[in-house]
Structure formats: structure tokens, C-alpha cells
XYZ file of C-alpha atoms in Angstrom:
505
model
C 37.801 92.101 85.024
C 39.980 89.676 86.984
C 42.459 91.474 89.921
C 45.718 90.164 90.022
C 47.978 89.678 92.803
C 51.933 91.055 91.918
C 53.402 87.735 91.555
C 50.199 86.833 89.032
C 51.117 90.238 87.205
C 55.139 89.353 87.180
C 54.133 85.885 85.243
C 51.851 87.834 83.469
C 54.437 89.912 81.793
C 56.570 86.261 81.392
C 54.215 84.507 79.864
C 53.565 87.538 77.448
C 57.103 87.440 76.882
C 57.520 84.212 75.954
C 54.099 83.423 74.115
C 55.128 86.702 71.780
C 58.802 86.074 71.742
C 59.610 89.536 72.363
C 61.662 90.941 74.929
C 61.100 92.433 78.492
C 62.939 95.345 77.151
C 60.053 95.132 74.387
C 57.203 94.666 76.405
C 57.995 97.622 78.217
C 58.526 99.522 75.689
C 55.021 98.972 74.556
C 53.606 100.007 77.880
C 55.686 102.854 77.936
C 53.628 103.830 74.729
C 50.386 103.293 76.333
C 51.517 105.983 78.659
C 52.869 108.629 76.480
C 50.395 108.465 74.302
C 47.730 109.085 77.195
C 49.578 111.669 78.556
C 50.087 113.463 75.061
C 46.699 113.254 74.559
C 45.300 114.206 77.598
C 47.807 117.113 79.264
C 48.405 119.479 76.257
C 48.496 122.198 78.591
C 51.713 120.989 80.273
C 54.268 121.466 77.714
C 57.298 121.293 81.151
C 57.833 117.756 82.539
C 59.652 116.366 85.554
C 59.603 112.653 85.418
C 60.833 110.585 88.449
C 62.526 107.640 87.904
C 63.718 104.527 90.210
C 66.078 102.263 89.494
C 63.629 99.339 88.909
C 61.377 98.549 85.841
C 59.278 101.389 87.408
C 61.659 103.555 86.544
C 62.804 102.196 83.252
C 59.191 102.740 82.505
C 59.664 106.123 83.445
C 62.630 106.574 81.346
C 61.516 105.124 78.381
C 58.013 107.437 78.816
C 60.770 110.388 79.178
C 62.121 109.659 75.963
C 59.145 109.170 74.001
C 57.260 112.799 75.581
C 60.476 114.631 74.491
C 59.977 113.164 71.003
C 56.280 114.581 70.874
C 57.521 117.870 72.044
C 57.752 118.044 75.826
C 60.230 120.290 77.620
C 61.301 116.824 80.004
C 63.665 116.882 82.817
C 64.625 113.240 84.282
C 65.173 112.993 88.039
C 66.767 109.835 89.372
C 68.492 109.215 92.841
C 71.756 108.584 90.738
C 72.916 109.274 87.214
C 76.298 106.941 87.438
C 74.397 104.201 89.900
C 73.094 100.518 89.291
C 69.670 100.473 87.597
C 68.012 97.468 86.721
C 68.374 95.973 83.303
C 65.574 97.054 80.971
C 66.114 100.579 83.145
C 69.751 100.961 82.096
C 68.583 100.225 78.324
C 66.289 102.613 78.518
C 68.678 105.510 80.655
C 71.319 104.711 77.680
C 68.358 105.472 74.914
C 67.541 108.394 76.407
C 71.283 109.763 76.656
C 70.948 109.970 72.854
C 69.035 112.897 73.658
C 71.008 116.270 74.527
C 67.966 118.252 75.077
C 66.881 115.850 78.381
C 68.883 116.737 81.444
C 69.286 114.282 83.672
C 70.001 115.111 87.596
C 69.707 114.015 90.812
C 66.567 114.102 93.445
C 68.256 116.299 95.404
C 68.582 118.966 92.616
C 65.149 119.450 92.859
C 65.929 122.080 95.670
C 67.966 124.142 93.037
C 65.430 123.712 90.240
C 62.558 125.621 89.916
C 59.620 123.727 88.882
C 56.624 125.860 87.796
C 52.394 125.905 88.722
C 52.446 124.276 84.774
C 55.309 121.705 85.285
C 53.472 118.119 84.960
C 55.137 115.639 87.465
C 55.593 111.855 86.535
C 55.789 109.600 89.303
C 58.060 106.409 87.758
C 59.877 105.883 90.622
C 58.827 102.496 92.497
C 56.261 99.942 91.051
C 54.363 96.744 92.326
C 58.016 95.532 93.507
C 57.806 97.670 96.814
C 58.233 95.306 99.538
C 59.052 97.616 102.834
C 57.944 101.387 103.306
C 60.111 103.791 101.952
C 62.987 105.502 103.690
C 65.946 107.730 103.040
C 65.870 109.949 100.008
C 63.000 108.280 98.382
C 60.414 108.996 101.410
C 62.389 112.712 101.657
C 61.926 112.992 97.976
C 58.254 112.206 98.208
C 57.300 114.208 100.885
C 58.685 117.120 98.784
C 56.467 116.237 95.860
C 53.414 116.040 97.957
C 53.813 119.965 98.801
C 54.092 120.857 95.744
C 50.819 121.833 94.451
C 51.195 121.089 90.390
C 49.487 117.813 88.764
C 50.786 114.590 89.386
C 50.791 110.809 87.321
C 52.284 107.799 88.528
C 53.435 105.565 86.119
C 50.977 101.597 87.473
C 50.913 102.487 91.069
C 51.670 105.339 93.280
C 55.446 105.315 95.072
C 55.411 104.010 98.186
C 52.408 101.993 98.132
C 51.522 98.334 98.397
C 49.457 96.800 95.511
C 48.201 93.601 97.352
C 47.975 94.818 101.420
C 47.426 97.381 104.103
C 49.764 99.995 104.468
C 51.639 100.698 107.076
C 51.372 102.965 109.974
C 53.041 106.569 108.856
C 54.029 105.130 105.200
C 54.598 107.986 102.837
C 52.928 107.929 99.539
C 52.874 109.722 96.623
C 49.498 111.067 96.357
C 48.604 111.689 92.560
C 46.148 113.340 90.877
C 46.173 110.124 88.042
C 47.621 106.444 88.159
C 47.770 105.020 84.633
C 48.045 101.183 85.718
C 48.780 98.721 83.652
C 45.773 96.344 82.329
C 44.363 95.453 85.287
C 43.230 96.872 89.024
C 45.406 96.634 91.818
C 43.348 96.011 95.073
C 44.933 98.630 97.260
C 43.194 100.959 94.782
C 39.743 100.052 95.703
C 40.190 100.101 99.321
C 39.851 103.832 101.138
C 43.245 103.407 103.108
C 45.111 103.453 100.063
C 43.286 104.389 97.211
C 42.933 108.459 98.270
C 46.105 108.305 96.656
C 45.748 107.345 93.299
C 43.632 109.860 92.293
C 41.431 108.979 89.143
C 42.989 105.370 88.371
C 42.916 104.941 84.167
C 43.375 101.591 83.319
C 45.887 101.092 80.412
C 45.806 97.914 77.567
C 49.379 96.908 76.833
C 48.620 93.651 75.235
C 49.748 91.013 78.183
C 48.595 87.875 77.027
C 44.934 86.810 76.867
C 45.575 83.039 77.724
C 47.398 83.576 81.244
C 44.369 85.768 81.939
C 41.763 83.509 81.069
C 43.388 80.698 82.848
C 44.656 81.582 86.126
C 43.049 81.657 88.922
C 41.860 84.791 91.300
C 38.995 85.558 93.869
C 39.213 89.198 93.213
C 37.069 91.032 90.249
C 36.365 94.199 89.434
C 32.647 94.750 87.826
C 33.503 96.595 84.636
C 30.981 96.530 81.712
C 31.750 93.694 80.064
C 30.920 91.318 83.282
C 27.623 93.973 83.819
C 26.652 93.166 79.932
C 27.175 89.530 80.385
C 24.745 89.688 83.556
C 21.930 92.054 82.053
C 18.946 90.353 80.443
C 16.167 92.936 78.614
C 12.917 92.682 78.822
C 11.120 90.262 76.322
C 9.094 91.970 73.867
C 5.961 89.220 74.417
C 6.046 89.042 78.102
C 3.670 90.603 81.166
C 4.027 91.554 84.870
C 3.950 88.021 85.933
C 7.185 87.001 84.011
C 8.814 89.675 86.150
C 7.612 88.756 89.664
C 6.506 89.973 93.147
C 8.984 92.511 94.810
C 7.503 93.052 98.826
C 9.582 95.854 100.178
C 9.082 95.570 103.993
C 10.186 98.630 106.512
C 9.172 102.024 107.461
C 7.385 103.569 111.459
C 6.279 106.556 111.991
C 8.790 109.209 111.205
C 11.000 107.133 109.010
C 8.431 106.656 106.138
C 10.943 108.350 103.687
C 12.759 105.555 103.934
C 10.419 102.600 102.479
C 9.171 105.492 99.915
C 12.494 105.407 98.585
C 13.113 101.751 98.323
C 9.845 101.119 96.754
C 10.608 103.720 93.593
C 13.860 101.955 93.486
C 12.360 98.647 92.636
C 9.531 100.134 90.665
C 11.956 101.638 88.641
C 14.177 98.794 88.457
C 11.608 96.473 86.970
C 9.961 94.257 89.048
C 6.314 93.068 87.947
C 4.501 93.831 90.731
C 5.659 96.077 93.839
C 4.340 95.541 97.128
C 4.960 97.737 100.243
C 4.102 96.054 103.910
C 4.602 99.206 106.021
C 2.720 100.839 109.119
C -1.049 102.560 109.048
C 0.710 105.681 109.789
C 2.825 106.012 106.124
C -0.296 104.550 104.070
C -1.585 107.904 102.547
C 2.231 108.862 101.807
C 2.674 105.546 100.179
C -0.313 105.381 98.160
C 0.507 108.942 96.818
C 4.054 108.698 96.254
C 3.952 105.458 94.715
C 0.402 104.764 93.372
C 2.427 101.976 90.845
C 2.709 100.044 94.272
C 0.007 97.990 96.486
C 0.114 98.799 100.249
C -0.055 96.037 102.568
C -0.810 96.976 106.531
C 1.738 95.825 108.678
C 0.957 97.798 111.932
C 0.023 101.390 113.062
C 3.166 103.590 113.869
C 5.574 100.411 113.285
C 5.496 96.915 111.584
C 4.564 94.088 113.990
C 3.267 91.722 111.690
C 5.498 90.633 109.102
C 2.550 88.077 107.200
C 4.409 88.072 103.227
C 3.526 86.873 100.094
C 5.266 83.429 100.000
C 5.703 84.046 96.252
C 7.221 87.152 96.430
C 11.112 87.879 96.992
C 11.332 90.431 100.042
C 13.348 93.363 101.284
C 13.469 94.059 104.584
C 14.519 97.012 106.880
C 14.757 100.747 105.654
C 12.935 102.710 107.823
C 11.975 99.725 109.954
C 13.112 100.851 113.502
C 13.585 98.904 116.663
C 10.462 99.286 118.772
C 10.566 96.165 120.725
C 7.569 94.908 119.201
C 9.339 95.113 115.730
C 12.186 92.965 117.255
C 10.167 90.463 118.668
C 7.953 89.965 115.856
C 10.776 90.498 113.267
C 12.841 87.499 114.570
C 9.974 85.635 115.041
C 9.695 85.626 111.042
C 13.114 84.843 110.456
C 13.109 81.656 113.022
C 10.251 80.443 109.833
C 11.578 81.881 106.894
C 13.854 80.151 104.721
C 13.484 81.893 101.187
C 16.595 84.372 100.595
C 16.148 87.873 101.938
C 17.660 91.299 101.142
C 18.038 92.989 104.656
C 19.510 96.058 105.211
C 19.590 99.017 108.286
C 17.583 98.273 110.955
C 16.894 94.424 110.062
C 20.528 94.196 110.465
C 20.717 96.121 113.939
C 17.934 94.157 115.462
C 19.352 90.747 114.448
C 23.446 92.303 115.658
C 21.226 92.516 119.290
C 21.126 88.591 118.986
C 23.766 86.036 120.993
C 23.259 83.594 118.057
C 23.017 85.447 114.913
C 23.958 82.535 112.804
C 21.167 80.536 112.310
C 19.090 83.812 111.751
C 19.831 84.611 108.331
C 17.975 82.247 105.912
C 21.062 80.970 103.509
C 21.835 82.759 99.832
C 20.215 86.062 101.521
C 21.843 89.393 100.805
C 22.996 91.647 103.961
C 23.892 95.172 102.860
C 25.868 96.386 105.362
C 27.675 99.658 106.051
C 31.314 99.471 107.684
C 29.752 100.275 111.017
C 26.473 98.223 110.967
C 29.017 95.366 109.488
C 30.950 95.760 113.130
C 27.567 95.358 115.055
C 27.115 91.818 113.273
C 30.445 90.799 112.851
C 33.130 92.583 115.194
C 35.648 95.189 115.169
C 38.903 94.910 112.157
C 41.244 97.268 112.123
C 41.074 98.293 108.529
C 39.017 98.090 105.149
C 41.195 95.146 104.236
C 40.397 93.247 107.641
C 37.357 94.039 107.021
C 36.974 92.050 103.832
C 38.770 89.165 104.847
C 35.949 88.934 108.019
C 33.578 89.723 105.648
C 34.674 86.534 102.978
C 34.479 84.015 105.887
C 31.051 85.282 107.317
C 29.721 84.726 103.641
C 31.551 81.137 103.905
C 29.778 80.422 106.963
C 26.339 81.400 106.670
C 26.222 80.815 102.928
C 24.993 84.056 102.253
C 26.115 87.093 100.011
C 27.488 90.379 101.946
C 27.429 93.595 99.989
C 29.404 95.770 101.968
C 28.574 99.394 101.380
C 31.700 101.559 100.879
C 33.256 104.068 98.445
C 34.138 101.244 95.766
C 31.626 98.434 97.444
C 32.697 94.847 97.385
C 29.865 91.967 96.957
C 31.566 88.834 98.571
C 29.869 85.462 97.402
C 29.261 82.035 99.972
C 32.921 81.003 97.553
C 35.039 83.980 98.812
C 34.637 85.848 96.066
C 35.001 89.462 95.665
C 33.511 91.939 93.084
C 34.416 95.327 93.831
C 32.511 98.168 92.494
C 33.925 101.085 90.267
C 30.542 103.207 89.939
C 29.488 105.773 92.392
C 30.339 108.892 93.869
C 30.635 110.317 97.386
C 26.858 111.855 96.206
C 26.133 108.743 97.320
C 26.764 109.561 100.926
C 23.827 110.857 102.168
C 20.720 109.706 104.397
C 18.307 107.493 101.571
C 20.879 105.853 99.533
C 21.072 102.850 101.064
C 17.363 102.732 100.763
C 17.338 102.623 96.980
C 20.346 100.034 96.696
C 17.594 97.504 98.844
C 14.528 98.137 96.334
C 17.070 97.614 93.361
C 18.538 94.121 94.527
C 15.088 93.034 95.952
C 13.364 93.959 92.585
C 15.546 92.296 90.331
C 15.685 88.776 92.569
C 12.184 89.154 92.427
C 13.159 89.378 88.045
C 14.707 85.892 87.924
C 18.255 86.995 88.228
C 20.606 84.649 90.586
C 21.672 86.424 94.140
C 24.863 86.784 92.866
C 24.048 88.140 89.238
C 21.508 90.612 91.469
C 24.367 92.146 93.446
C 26.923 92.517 90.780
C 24.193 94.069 88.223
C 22.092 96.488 91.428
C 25.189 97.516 93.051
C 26.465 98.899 89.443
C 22.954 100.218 88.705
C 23.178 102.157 91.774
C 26.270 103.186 91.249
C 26.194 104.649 87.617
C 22.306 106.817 87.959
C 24.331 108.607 90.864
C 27.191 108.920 88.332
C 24.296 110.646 86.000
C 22.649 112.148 89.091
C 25.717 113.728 89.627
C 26.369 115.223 86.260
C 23.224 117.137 86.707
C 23.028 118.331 90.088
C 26.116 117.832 91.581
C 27.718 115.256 94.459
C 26.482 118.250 96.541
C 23.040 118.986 95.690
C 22.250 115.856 94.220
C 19.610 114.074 96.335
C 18.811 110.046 96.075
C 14.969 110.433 94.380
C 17.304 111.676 91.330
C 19.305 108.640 91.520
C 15.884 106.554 91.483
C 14.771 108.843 88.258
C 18.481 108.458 86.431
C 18.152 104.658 86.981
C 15.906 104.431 83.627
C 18.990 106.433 81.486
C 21.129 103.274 82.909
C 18.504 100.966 81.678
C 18.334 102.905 78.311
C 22.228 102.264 77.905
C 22.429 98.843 79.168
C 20.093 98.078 75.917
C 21.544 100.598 73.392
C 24.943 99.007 74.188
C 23.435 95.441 74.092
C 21.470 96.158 70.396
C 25.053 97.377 69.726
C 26.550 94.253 70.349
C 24.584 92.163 68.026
């Protein structure tokens, strides 16, 4: 799914208007729908609702959603700064519809003092949209504040009040923080970065019918991985085929102490498919190793850490859980890399020994994979100030060193050697604990070792990863859940990848 800017989503809506011939009134009448009918559907419970209305198209759609609620039954009260002021002109259609109605008070924000809104009353955020150019101030920012206290279940109508839908937001901006955002057919960005998206809550993504040729022909560098780009990317296993069509997968990391670690990311790409599984770890994990995983072949690589780093040259390797940074590691490790040319997956401590180096740029052999956290990505790279800094460092790194940058965060962004950016919707804060990271290097190592491009590897491993803790989860828990049950939920993924695939045809 392509991520649009707001001045992409603005034409968006005009070249829907003017390829349907309908009008804007129209068009937001239908997304006004979209929203009702969600809401109707999904909060039966809440039979009391406060809607919050701007005097923007925001707010028009929160008038028009007003209306329509009332009509299915709702107990609505509408809330707008003023009942006699200017509104915009699809808003003050919509504020003259819903006049019609005698059972839908209208009042001001500051009435909501006076009126007594109870534990059950659903709140509807409508009251600025994608428009929001400055932080906001006066009554809206009081109003706002007010609504944050309050402890009852909140929806903004495309994006939270108060925030940004393309940038960072600014120092001490007030934001509605809601419990749902019900955007309109496509992601904003400021949703899938941690500065701004604790505020959205669980973001539903809502079809209105903008027009498929604008989408299909403009331009963007932003994606989200949804399942449609996942299905495109999967390829299932052919039924006449053996372990060599499915290639050599050499998982390289672990000293003594830290043998977890390499365990983990061998499973991973056992489990994720690669034809033959290798393991080049230290004399001190080999009875571990040959227990745990018995599937894969041990291959010496030291005694209580790796200092030789001899590889298959026909095998794709991945390089650094569990690895440490004994000095005879380092020397030997960069060493390797000064010869090696073949892409790499490196990860942890192969990232920490090269971030040691004056001149890491020649180190990384081009179209590797470096999977990063935020803080190992500041050892390599420098300090930002922010998530979105971050990413923008991040997009001319992978420029630079032609190489692809998975950068490990709550909705994880793969950034290509082109700038662009697939962010990740699967996962769960499960996810954050010792081991994870682990498994996400034996997934993307075993399936480059499958044939799959470096690109098609991150966008497919990163979602893999993603979705068996989603299952983990479901069973155990983001708090008990451990990362050897994300390995063994990675074959329910598989199992629905190819369900949904025989679906398809």
C-alpha cells in the first residue's frame, strides 16, 4: 500500500471528484458512511455520543457522521467552537443537514464544563484533519487537553487533532490521544513513527472509493507492507523440488555465554525454509547446537569465540547474534569483510565491531542487509534527534553504500539503495525482549539463501517476524510470550501465506 503525502491525498480526493463527477460534498458524504457504519458496527455498547467538530472538512466529516449515528439510533450531542461561526463549505452543508434534526443539540466546546458526559459516552474526535499546519492553541488545545482526562473511549475521524500527518511534532504539541483513528484509505506516516503514533491508538484503515488511477500513477517512496504486496512477494515451495533448489543458509555468531543467541537464529532459518542450515559457531556451544538443532550442520569456528570466519562461498550468510567483541573476533571479523563481496545479513555485534571502525564505508559488501536497532543505528551512523531524522539518515546511508537498512522499531521500516521505505504493520511490543532480533537474522538469511531478491527478503522476513509474534501473542501473551514461540508460530504464517494463495487461484 502506497503512503501519501497531504497534498497527494488533497488531489486524491480531486481527481476522484472529477473522474466520478460527483461532488466534494458527495465524496464526503461517502466517507462519512465508511465511518458510521464502522462505528455502528463496532461500539454497540455506546448508545451516548459526543462528536467534536472543526470548522474544516474534518469537521464536516464529523457532522455529517453525527447525522448519520443519530439516524441508526445514537443519543448524539455535536460540539463545535461556534454554532453561528464560519465553517467551511461542505461543513456548513453538512451543519445545515443536521439542523433538520431536533433531537441533536448542538453547543459550544466550552459547554462541555456544564455537561455531564458519562464512563459510556463514546467521544468522536472530527475536529482538525490532515489540514493542520501550526500546533494548536486557544480553545482547541484547552479543549483537547480536557478530552485527554477524560477517561471514556475515543475515535478520531482520519487523524488525531493536533497532529501532523507528514512530520515531527513539535516540542509540547497537544494531541488528542485516541483509543481508534479510522483514516481514510491510506496510512499517514506520522502513524508509523513512535513520536506520534502513541496517539492513534489502533489505526483502522477505511475504503471510501478515491480513485484507483491517481493511485496507481503517482509517485511516492513511502509503502506500507500490507498483504497484498506480502502475497505478491511469497513464492511456495514446488511440489517436484529438493534441498538444493532451496540453498545454503550459514548462520555465523555465538561465544561462550551467548550461545542462545545463534540457537535462536538457526531455528529461525530452519523454520523459514532454507535447504540446508549451517551454523559456524565456537567449540564451546557445539553440544548445545547439535542438540537443539540436530536439522543443522555445525561448523567450528573457534573455542569460546569465532576467530575464523572460513564460509561456504555458495552459501548466503548471517552474521553476528551472539558473536561478541573479543578482540580476536574483531580482528579476524574485519579481516573477512576487507575479502568478501557477496551480500551479508549482519546484525548485533557485527554491527558494533564494524561502528568501532574510522572508515566504515567500504566495509559493508554492497546489497547487504544491516538490521539495526535505533541505538546500534547511532553507533554506525550518528545521533538524530527523532524517529523521523532517523529515517531520513537512514535513506541516504542506504543511497551511499548501496545496501538495504532494516531498522528495528515498533512498526520497522526496510529502506532500499532507491530511498525507499516499507514500513511494517505486524508485531507487537512481545517482540521486545532479549532473542528477537536473533530470529529476524535466521529468517532474512534463510530466505536470500531461497532465491528471493534482498529487497523481496526484507519486506517478506520482516512481516514473517512480525505476524508468528502476532500468533505468539494470542497464545501466551506480549508478556509471557518468549521468541522460541515466535520461531514455532512461524510455520502457522507459512500455512496461511499458502491457504490464502490456493485461495487466490
Amino acid at each position: 500500500m502506497k503512503i501519501f503525502t497531504t497534498e497527494q491525498i488533497r488531489n486524491w480526493d480531486l481527481a476522484t471528484v472529477s473522474h466520478e463527477s460527483i461532488s466534494s460534498v458527495q465524496l464526503m458524504e461517502r466517507a462519512s458512511m465508511a465511518v458510521a457504519g464502522w462505528i455502528s458496527e463496532n461500539c454497540k455498547n455506546h448508545k451516548k455520543l459526543a462528536v467534536f467538530c472543526g470548522n474544516g472538512n474534518n469537521g464536516g466529516d464529523g457532522l455529517a457522521v453525527a447525522r448519520m449515528l443519530y439516524i441508526k439510533g445514537f443519543d448524539v450531542d455535536v460540539f463545535v467552537y461556534d454554532p453561528k461561526g464560519k465553517f467551511s463549505g461542505d461543513a456548513s452543508v453538512n451543519l445545515k443537514r443536521l439542523r433538520d434534526f431536533s433531537g441533536i443539540s448542538v453547543r459550544k466546546f466550552r459547554d462541555i464544563d456544564s455537561h455531564y458526559l458519562d464512563d459510556k459516552t463514546l467521544i468522536i474526535d472530527a475536529l482538525l484533519g490532515t489540514g493542520l499546519s501550526r500546533p494548536l492553541e486557544g480553545e482547541y488545545k484547552i479543549l483537547v487537553d480536557q478530552l485527554n482526562a477524560k477517561g471514556n473511549t475515543k475515535i478520531s475521524i482520519d487523524i488525531p487533532s493536533g497532529m501532523f500527518a507528514d512530520r515531527m511534532l513539535e516540542r509540547d504539541a497537544v494531541i488528542l490521544k485516541a483509543d481508534y483513528t479510522l483514516s481514510f484509505q491510506c496510512w499517514k506516516r506520522s502513524f508509523l513513527h513512535p513520536e506520534a503514533g502513541k496517539y492513534t491508538g489502533k489505526v483502522i484503515i477505511l475504503d471510501i472509493g478515491l480513485n484507483k488511477e491517481y493511485s496507481e500513477e503517482t509517485d511516492t517512496g513511502y509503502f506500507v507492507i500490507d498483504d497484498p504486496t506480502v502475497d505478491s512477494v511469497f513464492v511456495p515451495r514446488e511440489e517436484f523440488s529438493h534441498k538444493g533448489n532451496y540453498g545454503k543458509a550459514n548462520i555465523v555468531g555465538g561465544s561462550y555465554g551467548k550461545i542462545g543467541a545463534v540457537v535462536l537464529a538457526t531455528k529461525a532459518a530452519l523454520r523459514a525454509g532454507a535447504g540446508l542450515t549451517f551454523t559456524l559457531a565456537p567449540a564451546c556451544g557445539y553440544e548445545v547446537l547439535q542438540t537443539v538443532c540436530p536439522e543443522a550442520m555445525f561448523i567450528k569456528g573457534g573455542v569460546d569465540f569465532i576467530k575464523d570466519f572460513d564460509t561456504d562461498s555458495d552459501a548466503v550468510c548471517g552474521i553476528g547474534p551472539g558473536l561478541g567483541t573479543d578482540p580476536e573476533t574483531e580482528k579476524s571479523f574485519l579481516e573477512f569483510l576487507k575479502h568478501y563481496v557477496k551480500p551479508l545479513v549482519l546484525d548485533a555485534d557485527a554491527l558494533n565491531i564494524i561502528s568501532k571502525e574510522e572508515k566504515k564505508n567500504g566495509l559493508i559488501p554492497e546489497k547487504s542487509i544491516i538490521t539495526p536497532h535505533p541505538k546500534e543505528f547511532e553507533r554506525l551512523f550518528g545521533t538524530t534527534k527523532n524517529s523521523f531524522e532517523r529515517l531520513d539518515l537512514a535513506r541516504e546511508k542506504a543511497r551511499l553504500l548501496n545496501i538495504y537498512i532494516v531498522l528495528k522499531d515498533h512498526h520497522t521500516q526496510v529502506v532500499t539503495p532507491e530511498g525507499n521505505v516499507f514500513y511494517n504493520i505486524t508485531g507487537n511490543a512481545g517482540l521486545a525482549k532479549g532473542g528477537s532480533g536473533d530470529i529476524l537474522t535466521g529468517v532474512l538469511t534463510s530466505l536470500l539463501a531461497q532465491g528471493y531478491s534482498e529487497e523481496q527478503a526484507c519486506i517478506l522476513g520482516i512481516w514473517l517476524h512480525g505476524k508468528a509474534a502476532d500468533w505468539a501473542s494470542v497464545k501466551y501473551s506480549k508478556e509471557a510470550m518468549l521468541p522460541t514461540d515466535v520461531i514455532d508460530e512461524l510455520g502457522s504464517v507459512f500455512k496461511e501465506l499458502n491457504k490464502r494463495r490456493a485461495k487466490n487461484f
